[in-house]
C-alpha positions as a Python dict, from the first residue, in 0.01 Angstrom:
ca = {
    (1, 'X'): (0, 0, 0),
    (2, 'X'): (-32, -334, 191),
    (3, 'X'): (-348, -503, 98),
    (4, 'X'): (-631, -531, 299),
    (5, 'X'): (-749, -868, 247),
    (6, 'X'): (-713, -1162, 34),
    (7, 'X'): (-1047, -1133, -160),
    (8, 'X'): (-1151, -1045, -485),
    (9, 'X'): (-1430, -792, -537),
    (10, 'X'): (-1620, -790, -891),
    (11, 'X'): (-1824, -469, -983),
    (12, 'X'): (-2108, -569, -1164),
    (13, 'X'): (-2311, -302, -1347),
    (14, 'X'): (-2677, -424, -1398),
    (15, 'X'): (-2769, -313, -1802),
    (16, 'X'): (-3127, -315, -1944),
    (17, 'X'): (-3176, -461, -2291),
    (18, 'X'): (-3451, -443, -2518),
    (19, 'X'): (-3816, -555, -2391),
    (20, 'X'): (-3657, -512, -1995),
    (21, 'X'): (-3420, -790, -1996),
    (22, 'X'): (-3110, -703, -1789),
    (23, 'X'): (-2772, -816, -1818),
    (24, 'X'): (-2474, -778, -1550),
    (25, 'X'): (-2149, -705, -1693),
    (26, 'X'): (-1792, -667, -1468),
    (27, 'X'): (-1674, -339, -1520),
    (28, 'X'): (-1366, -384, -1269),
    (29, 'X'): (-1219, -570, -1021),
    (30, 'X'): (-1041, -510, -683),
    (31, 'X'): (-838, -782, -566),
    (32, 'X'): (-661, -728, -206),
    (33, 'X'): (-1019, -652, -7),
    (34, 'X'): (-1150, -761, 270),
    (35, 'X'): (-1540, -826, 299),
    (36, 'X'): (-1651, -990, 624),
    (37, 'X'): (-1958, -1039, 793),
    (38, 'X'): (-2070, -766, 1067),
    (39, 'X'): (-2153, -990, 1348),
    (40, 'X'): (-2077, -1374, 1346),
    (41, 'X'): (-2199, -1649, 1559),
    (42, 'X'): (-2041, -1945, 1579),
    (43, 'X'): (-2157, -2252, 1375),
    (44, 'X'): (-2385, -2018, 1174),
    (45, 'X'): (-2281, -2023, 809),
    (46, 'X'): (-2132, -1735, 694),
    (47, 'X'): (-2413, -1693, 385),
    (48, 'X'): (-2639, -1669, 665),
    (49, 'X'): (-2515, -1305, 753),
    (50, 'X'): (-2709, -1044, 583),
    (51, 'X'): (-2484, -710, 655),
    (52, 'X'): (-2136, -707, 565),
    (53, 'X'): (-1821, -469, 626),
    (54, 'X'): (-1612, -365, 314),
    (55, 'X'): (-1199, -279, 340),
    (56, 'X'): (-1109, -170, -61),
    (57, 'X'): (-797, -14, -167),
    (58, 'X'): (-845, 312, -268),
    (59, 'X'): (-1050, 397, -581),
    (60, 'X'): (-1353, 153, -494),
    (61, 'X'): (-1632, 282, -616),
    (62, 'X'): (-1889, 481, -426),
    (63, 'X'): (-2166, 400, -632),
    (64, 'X'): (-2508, 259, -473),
    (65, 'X'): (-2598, 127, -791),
    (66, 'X'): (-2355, -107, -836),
    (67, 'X'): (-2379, -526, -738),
    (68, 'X'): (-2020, -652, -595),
    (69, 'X'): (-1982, -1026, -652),
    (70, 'X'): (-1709, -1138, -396),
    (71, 'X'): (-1477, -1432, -340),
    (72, 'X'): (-1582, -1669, -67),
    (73, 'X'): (-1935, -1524, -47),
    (74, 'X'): (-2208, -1639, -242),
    (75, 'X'): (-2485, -1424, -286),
    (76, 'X'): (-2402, -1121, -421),
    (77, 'X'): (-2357, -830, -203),
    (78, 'X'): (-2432, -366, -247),
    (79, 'X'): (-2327, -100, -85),
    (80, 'X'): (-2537, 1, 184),
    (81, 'X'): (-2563, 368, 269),
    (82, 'X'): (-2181, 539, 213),
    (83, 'X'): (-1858, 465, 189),
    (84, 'X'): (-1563, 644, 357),
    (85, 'X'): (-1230, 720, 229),
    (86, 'X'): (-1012, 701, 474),
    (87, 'X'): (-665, 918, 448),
    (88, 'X'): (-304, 853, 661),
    (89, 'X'): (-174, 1090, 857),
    (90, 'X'): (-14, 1286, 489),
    (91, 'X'): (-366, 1310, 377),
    (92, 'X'): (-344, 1044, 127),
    (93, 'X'): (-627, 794, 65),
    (94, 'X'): (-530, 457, 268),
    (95, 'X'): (-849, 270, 186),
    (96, 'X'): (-1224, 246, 145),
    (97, 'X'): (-1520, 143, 397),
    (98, 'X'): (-1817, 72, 455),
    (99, 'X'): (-2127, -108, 462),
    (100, 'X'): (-2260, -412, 210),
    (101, 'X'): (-2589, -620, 223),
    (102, 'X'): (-2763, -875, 40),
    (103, 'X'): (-2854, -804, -335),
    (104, 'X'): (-3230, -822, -353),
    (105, 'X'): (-3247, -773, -742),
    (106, 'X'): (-3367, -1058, -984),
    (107, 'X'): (-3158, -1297, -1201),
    (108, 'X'): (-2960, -1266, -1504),
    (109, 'X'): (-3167, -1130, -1777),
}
């Protein structure tokens, strides 16, 4: 498969510790993605956008729960509703998309 993008997607799963301290730890990474913003105005930085548009090679994770720390971008970015698999015309998965937005959780532990 050709890659999507030049980007590197982090999956960071948020842990609790004792007394409700939390503590993100990269469970995988997806190099070849492509996150961009879903509208874009010129001369507006691009941390300025608030909804984003994941391309992931296949195997992404689906999860809701997860925080995505990605290359280029700097505040840290969730899935937003679904994502789609989408399959060629052999009915094998070609990539996942979908929808990201800004992380509203709290700091590191």
């Amino acid at each position: 498969m050709d890659e999507l993008g030049n980007q590197t997607v982090r999956v960071i799963k948020r842990e609790r510790l004792k007394r409700g301290v939390m503590r993100d730890v990269t469970t995988a990474e997806f190099p070849g993605c492509s996150v961009q913003p879903v509208t874009a105005t010129d001369g507006v930085p691009i941390e300025k956008s608030t909804k984003w548009v994941i391309f992931a090679p296949p195997g992404f994770p689906e999860s809701t729960e997860n925080v995505l720390d990605v290359d280029g971008i700097g505040e840290r970015l969730h899935v937003d509703g679904d994502l789609q698999q989408w399959v060629d015309e052999d009915g094998i998965v070609d990539h996942v998309w979908g929808h990201l937005k800004k992380w509203e959780g709290g700091g590191n532990g």
